[in-house]
Short mmCIF file of C-alpha atoms and ligand atoms in Angstrom, two decimals:
data_model
loop_
_atom_site.label_atom_id
_atom_site.label_comp_id
_atom_site.label_asym_id
_atom_site.label_seq_id
_atom_site.Cartn_x
_atom_site.Cartn_y
_atom_site.Cartn_z
CA MET A 28 -16.79 -4.25 -5.06
CA LYS A 29 -13.90 -6.68 -5.34
CA VAL A 30 -12.40 -8.30 -2.28
CA GLY A 31 -8.77 -9.33 -2.16
CA ILE A 32 -5.77 -10.22 -0.05
CA VAL A 33 -2.31 -8.79 0.53
CA THR A 34 -0.18 -11.70 1.70
CA TYR A 35 3.33 -12.70 2.70
CA THR A 36 2.98 -16.12 1.07
CA PRO A 37 2.84 -16.61 -2.73
CA GLU A 38 -0.50 -18.35 -2.76
CA LYS A 39 -3.90 -17.35 -4.14
CA VAL A 40 -6.98 -18.01 -2.01
CA GLU A 41 -10.42 -19.04 -3.25
CA GLY A 42 -13.16 -16.49 -2.65
CA PHE A 43 -10.94 -13.48 -3.39
CA ASP A 44 -10.70 -11.49 -6.64
CA LEU A 45 -7.41 -9.63 -6.07
CA HIS A 46 -4.17 -11.30 -4.94
CA VAL A 47 -1.26 -9.08 -3.89
CA TYR A 48 2.02 -10.63 -2.76
CA TYR A 49 4.71 -8.75 -0.82
CA ALA A 50 7.75 -9.59 -2.97
CA LYS A 51 10.23 -7.00 -1.64
CA TRP A 52 10.06 -5.71 1.95
CA ALA A 53 11.21 -2.61 3.82
CA ASP A 54 13.63 -4.70 5.91
CA GLY A 55 15.53 -5.52 2.71
CA SER A 56 14.19 -9.05 2.16
CA VAL A 57 13.66 -9.90 -1.50
CA PHE A 58 11.67 -12.90 -2.69
CA PRO A 59 11.12 -14.68 -6.01
CA VAL A 60 8.14 -13.60 -8.07
CA ALA A 61 4.64 -14.89 -7.23
CA LYS A 62 3.14 -16.10 -10.49
CA GLU A 63 -0.32 -14.86 -11.55
CA MET A 64 -0.37 -12.43 -8.62
CA GLN A 65 0.08 -8.69 -8.21
CA ASN A 66 3.66 -8.37 -6.88
CA ASP A 67 4.15 -5.55 -4.36
CA VAL A 68 7.61 -3.97 -4.31
CA THR A 69 9.06 -1.70 -1.60
CA CYS A 70 11.28 0.76 -3.47
CA PHE A 71 13.33 3.18 -1.32
CA CYS A 72 13.00 1.65 2.16
CA ASP A 73 15.68 -0.94 2.70
CA ALA A 74 17.09 -1.36 6.21
CA ARG A 75 19.55 -4.04 5.10
CA ALA A 76 21.05 -1.99 2.25
CA ILE A 77 21.47 1.01 4.60
CA ARG A 78 23.20 -1.18 7.20
CA GLU A 79 25.60 -2.38 4.50
CA ASP A 80 26.25 1.16 3.17
CA PRO A 81 25.05 3.92 5.53
CA SER A 82 26.01 6.60 2.98
CA ILE A 83 22.89 5.82 0.87
CA VAL A 84 20.38 6.99 3.53
CA ALA A 85 18.19 10.07 2.86
CA VAL A 86 19.24 13.05 5.02
CA SER A 87 17.78 16.26 6.46
CA LYS A 88 18.96 19.04 8.78
CA ASN A 89 17.48 16.89 11.57
CA GLY A 90 19.60 13.92 10.58
CA PRO A 91 19.09 10.71 8.60
CA ALA A 92 15.74 9.08 7.70
CA LEU A 93 16.15 6.22 10.15
CA ARG A 94 13.63 4.84 12.65
CA LYS A 95 16.14 5.30 15.46
CA ASN A 96 16.43 9.08 14.77
CA ARG A 97 14.00 10.51 17.36
CA LYS A 98 14.24 14.05 15.94
CA ILE A 99 11.90 12.85 13.18
CA ASN A 100 9.15 10.24 13.02
CA VAL A 101 9.56 7.80 10.15
CA PRO A 102 8.24 4.21 10.18
CA PHE A 103 11.04 2.76 8.00
CA ASP A 104 14.65 3.48 7.01
CA PHE A 105 14.71 5.42 3.72
CA VAL A 106 17.33 5.38 0.96
CA CYS A 107 17.79 8.69 -0.92
CA PRO A 108 15.49 8.38 -3.98
CA THR A 109 18.06 9.97 -6.32
CA ASN A 110 20.81 7.46 -5.51
CA PRO A 111 21.56 6.18 -9.04
CA GLU A 112 23.01 2.78 -8.08
CA TYR A 113 20.24 1.91 -5.65
CA LYS A 114 17.54 3.12 -8.05
CA ALA A 115 19.04 0.95 -10.81
CA LYS A 116 18.86 -2.09 -8.49
CA VAL A 117 15.16 -1.49 -7.81
CA LEU A 118 14.35 -1.00 -11.50
CA ASP A 119 16.31 -4.16 -12.32
CA TYR A 120 14.23 -6.13 -9.84
CA ILE A 121 10.99 -4.73 -11.32
CA GLU A 122 12.16 -5.64 -14.81
CA GLY A 123 12.93 -9.17 -13.62
CA LEU A 124 9.43 -9.58 -12.16
CA SER A 125 7.90 -8.50 -15.44
CA ARG A 126 9.70 -11.23 -17.36
CA GLU A 127 7.55 -13.75 -15.43
CA ASN A 128 3.88 -14.57 -15.77
CA ILE A 129 2.54 -12.07 -13.22
CA GLU A 130 -0.72 -10.15 -12.88
CA GLY A 131 1.16 -6.88 -12.42
CA VAL A 132 3.28 -4.75 -10.09
CA THR A 133 2.36 -2.48 -7.17
CA LEU A 134 5.00 -0.09 -5.86
CA ASN A 135 5.21 1.18 -2.30
CA LEU A 136 7.58 3.60 -0.51
CA TYR A 137 8.79 5.03 -3.85
CA HIS A 138 8.85 8.60 -2.45
CA PHE A 139 10.72 10.96 -0.08
CA PRO A 140 10.48 10.24 3.68
CA GLU A 141 9.19 13.71 4.63
CA GLU A 142 9.17 17.34 3.53
CA GLU A 143 12.68 18.14 4.79
CA PHE A 144 14.28 15.29 2.79
CA CYS A 145 16.57 14.86 0.99
CA VAL A 146 19.32 17.45 1.31
CA CYS A 147 22.30 15.29 0.37
CA SER A 148 24.69 17.13 -1.98
CA ARG A 149 23.36 15.22 -5.01
CA CYS A 150 19.71 16.12 -4.29
CA VAL A 151 20.50 19.80 -3.61
CA SER A 152 22.49 20.02 -6.83
CA LEU A 153 19.74 18.29 -8.87
CA TRP A 154 17.13 20.60 -7.32
CA GLN A 155 19.16 23.75 -8.14
CA GLN A 156 19.73 22.61 -11.73
CA SER A 157 15.98 21.96 -12.18
CA GLY A 158 14.92 25.60 -11.69
CA LEU A 159 11.82 24.29 -9.85
CA ASN A 160 10.70 25.05 -6.30
CA TRP A 161 11.42 22.40 -3.63
CA THR A 162 7.93 20.85 -3.68
CA ASP A 163 7.73 20.65 -7.47
CA TRP A 164 11.24 19.26 -7.87
CA ARG A 165 10.59 16.49 -5.34
CA ALA A 166 7.23 15.65 -6.95
CA GLN A 167 8.84 15.56 -10.39
CA THR A 168 11.59 13.25 -9.08
CA VAL A 169 9.02 10.80 -7.71
CA THR A 170 6.78 10.95 -10.80
CA ASN A 171 9.76 10.40 -13.12
CA PHE A 172 10.79 7.35 -11.13
CA LEU A 173 7.26 5.93 -11.45
CA LYS A 174 7.30 6.62 -15.21
CA GLU A 175 10.55 4.69 -15.55
CA ALA A 176 9.21 1.82 -13.45
CA LYS A 177 5.95 1.68 -15.39
CA SER A 178 7.83 1.39 -18.68
CA LEU A 179 9.27 -1.91 -17.36
CA VAL A 180 6.00 -3.33 -16.03
CA LYS A 181 3.87 -5.79 -17.91
CA GLY A 182 0.27 -5.98 -16.68
CA THR A 183 -1.54 -4.01 -14.00
CA PHE A 184 0.43 -1.08 -12.55
CA ALA A 185 -0.60 0.31 -9.14
CA VAL A 186 0.93 2.35 -6.33
CA GLU A 187 0.43 2.51 -2.58
CA MET A 188 0.83 5.74 -0.63
CA PHE A 189 1.07 7.16 2.84
CA PRO A 190 -2.63 7.69 3.64
CA ASP A 191 -2.45 11.49 3.68
CA PRO A 192 -4.93 12.87 1.13
CA VAL A 193 -4.05 16.53 1.81
CA LEU A 194 -0.28 16.94 2.22
CA ALA A 195 1.06 14.03 0.14
CA LYS A 196 2.77 16.27 -2.42
CA GLU A 197 4.45 18.59 0.10
CA ARG A 198 5.48 15.82 2.48
CA PHE A 199 6.42 12.92 0.20
CA GLY A 200 6.54 14.24 -3.35
CA ILE A 201 3.43 12.19 -4.19
CA ASP A 202 1.55 14.15 -6.87
CA PHE A 203 -1.81 12.36 -7.18
CA GLU A 204 -2.79 14.24 -10.38
CA ARG A 205 0.32 13.19 -12.32
CA ILE A 206 0.44 9.69 -10.84
CA ALA A 207 -3.20 9.08 -11.82
CA GLU A 208 -2.06 9.33 -15.46
CA LEU A 209 0.29 6.36 -14.89
CA VAL A 210 -1.54 3.85 -12.72
CA ASP A 211 -4.45 1.46 -13.22
CA TYR A 212 -5.51 1.94 -9.61
CA PHE A 213 -4.42 3.39 -6.26
CA HIS A 214 -3.86 1.08 -3.26
CA VAL A 215 -4.52 2.91 0.03
CA PRO A 216 -3.23 1.03 3.09
CA LEU A 217 -5.19 1.86 6.27
CA SER A 218 -3.31 -0.43 8.63
CA SER A 219 -4.29 -0.86 12.24
CA ARG A 220 -4.04 -3.36 15.07
CA ASP A 221 -7.84 -3.45 15.10
CA TYR A 222 -10.91 -1.61 13.76
CA LEU A 223 -12.91 -1.38 16.99
CA THR A 224 -12.76 2.37 16.33
CA ASN A 225 -13.29 2.81 12.61
CA TYR A 226 -14.63 6.28 11.80
CA TRP A 227 -11.19 7.24 10.40
CA VAL A 228 -11.33 4.40 7.84
CA ASP A 229 -14.61 5.73 6.49
CA LEU A 230 -13.28 9.28 6.53
CA LEU A 231 -10.04 8.53 4.64
CA ALA A 232 -11.79 6.23 2.14
CA ARG A 233 -14.23 9.04 1.33
CA ASP A 234 -11.41 11.58 0.92
CA PHE A 235 -9.31 9.36 -1.32
CA VAL A 236 -12.25 8.39 -3.56
CA LYS A 237 -12.92 12.10 -4.00
CA VAL A 238 -9.28 13.15 -4.58
CA LEU A 239 -7.89 10.31 -6.72
CA LYS A 240 -8.72 10.28 -10.43
CA LYS A 241 -8.35 6.49 -10.78
CA PRO A 242 -10.03 3.50 -9.07
CA VAL A 243 -9.21 3.03 -5.39
CA VAL A 244 -8.65 -0.10 -3.32
CA VAL A 245 -8.37 0.15 0.47
CA GLU A 246 -6.24 -2.25 2.48
CA LEU A 247 -7.15 -3.24 6.06
CA SER A 248 -5.08 -5.39 8.42
CA ALA A 249 -6.53 -8.85 9.08
CA GLU A 250 -3.63 -10.65 10.76
CA MET A 251 -4.97 -10.22 14.30
CA LEU A 252 -7.80 -12.60 14.78
CA THR A 253 -9.74 -12.54 18.00
CA ASP A 254 -13.51 -12.86 17.52
CA GLU A 255 -14.06 -9.28 18.65
CA LYS A 256 -11.45 -7.89 16.25
CA THR A 257 -12.61 -10.01 13.30
CA ASP A 258 -16.20 -8.88 13.86
CA ALA A 259 -15.06 -5.22 13.90
CA LEU A 260 -12.94 -5.77 10.78
CA LEU A 261 -15.82 -7.33 8.82
CA LYS A 262 -18.20 -4.55 9.84
CA THR A 263 -15.62 -2.00 8.68
CA VAL A 264 -15.41 -3.81 5.31
CA ALA A 265 -19.21 -3.69 5.15
CA TYR A 266 -19.21 0.10 5.64
CA LEU A 267 -16.50 0.44 2.99
CA SER A 268 -18.67 -1.55 0.57
CA ARG A 269 -21.06 1.42 0.50
CA HIS A 270 -18.37 3.65 -1.02
CA ASN A 271 -17.40 3.75 -4.67
CA LEU A 272 -14.32 1.55 -4.22
CA MET A 273 -12.80 -0.84 -6.73
CA GLY A 274 -12.02 -3.16 -3.85
CA VAL A 275 -11.02 -3.91 -0.28
CA LEU A 276 -7.82 -5.85 0.43
CA LEU A 277 -7.21 -7.80 3.63
CA LEU A 278 -3.61 -8.00 4.83
CA VAL A 279 -2.99 -11.59 5.99
CA HIS A 280 0.02 -13.71 6.96
CA ASP A 281 -0.98 -16.58 4.69
CA ALA A 282 -3.85 -18.40 2.96
CA GLU A 283 -5.12 -20.02 6.17
CA ASN A 284 -5.39 -16.58 7.80
CA ALA A 285 -7.58 -15.44 4.87
CA ARG A 286 -9.78 -18.56 5.07
CA GLN A 287 -10.25 -17.96 8.81
CA VAL A 288 -11.75 -14.54 8.06
CA CYS A 289 -14.13 -16.09 5.49
CA ARG A 290 -15.20 -18.88 7.87
CA PHE A 291 -15.80 -16.40 10.67
CA ALA A 292 -18.09 -14.35 8.42
CA VAL A 293 -19.93 -17.38 7.05
CA ASN A 294 -20.54 -19.01 10.45
CA ASN A 295 -21.46 -15.83 12.30
CA SER A 296 -25.24 -15.69 12.02
CA ALA A 297 -25.47 -12.48 14.09
CA PHE A 298 -23.14 -10.73 11.62
CA ARG A 299 -25.07 -12.02 8.59
CA GLU A 300 -28.33 -10.91 10.17
CA TRP A 301 -26.78 -7.49 10.84
CA LEU A 302 -25.81 -7.23 7.13
CA ARG A 303 -29.35 -8.18 6.08
CA LYS A 304 -31.11 -5.90 8.56
CA TYR A 305 -29.09 -2.81 7.58
CA GLU A 306 -29.17 -3.67 3.87
CA PHE A 307 -25.47 -4.14 3.17
CA THR A 308 -26.29 -5.77 -0.17
CA GLU A 309 -22.76 -5.81 -1.58
CA MET A 310 -21.22 -7.29 1.58
CA THR A 311 -24.07 -9.83 1.76
CA ARG A 312 -23.21 -10.94 -1.78
CA ILE A 313 -19.52 -11.35 -0.81
CA VAL A 314 -20.34 -13.42 2.28
CA GLU A 315 -22.85 -15.57 0.34
CA ASN A 316 -20.10 -16.29 -2.17
CA TRP A 317 -17.75 -17.31 0.69
CA ALA A 318 -20.52 -19.55 2.07
CA LYS A 319 -20.38 -21.63 -1.12
CA LEU A 320 -16.66 -22.27 -0.51
CA TYR A 321 -16.18 -22.35 3.25
ZN1 LIG B 410 19.45 12.75 -1.58
#
């Protein structure tokens, strides 16, 4: 199993095999490419663009796809995915990244906000012209966007998703079968403030490995570092290492944050004894590798 980082700073860290950099964020911030890294691009969530032009937001009978709309529950502000001008801007950015020496591109939030979106006049008209049912039209819209994006990407192509293995197509238009034909791997974010309770990580990792027809990497949050939380995080990674995953990614603020996790594992003899006693051979190998560096 590979181990990697997802980071907000364009810097690789020794001891990790996968390096993902957040290049374009849901708040609308856009950053220059991170060379030799996997660049992660937020597609249709852009709070700044919606503030500048509120008419681009995705809409439903319960109102717009905004965090402040309490009739729905969305974690970000969503642009309508069929908005031609906004879509062109995102594709332009992806094309620009691919002109640089990068490892590849990961896309996130490239889908509809929820099942009841989007009913703007353009979406309704496109749906009616398609002759498809609502679910299939939305899935086709998302898959076609990913096809277009992939045609511009040089290197590894991956996508994130809302971690719903059952209803992804109905809710978001995420059709795992079709998307598997396009991507090199799936990136499943299982974010949390801590992993002191972790059965759900195991559960969702199992489900996604079963459902997805391409390699899977799971992302865990590692920005919150008390000893208790870091210990729980590392034990959760150890359990994940028993599944058939391509890798585990740790979300960190920066390189020092990643090194802190490594040092904690290396210097924690109780944890290393726990790995040995319960025969976590893959995790033991990872920590022994960190011990040579940290
Ligand atoms: Zn729309």
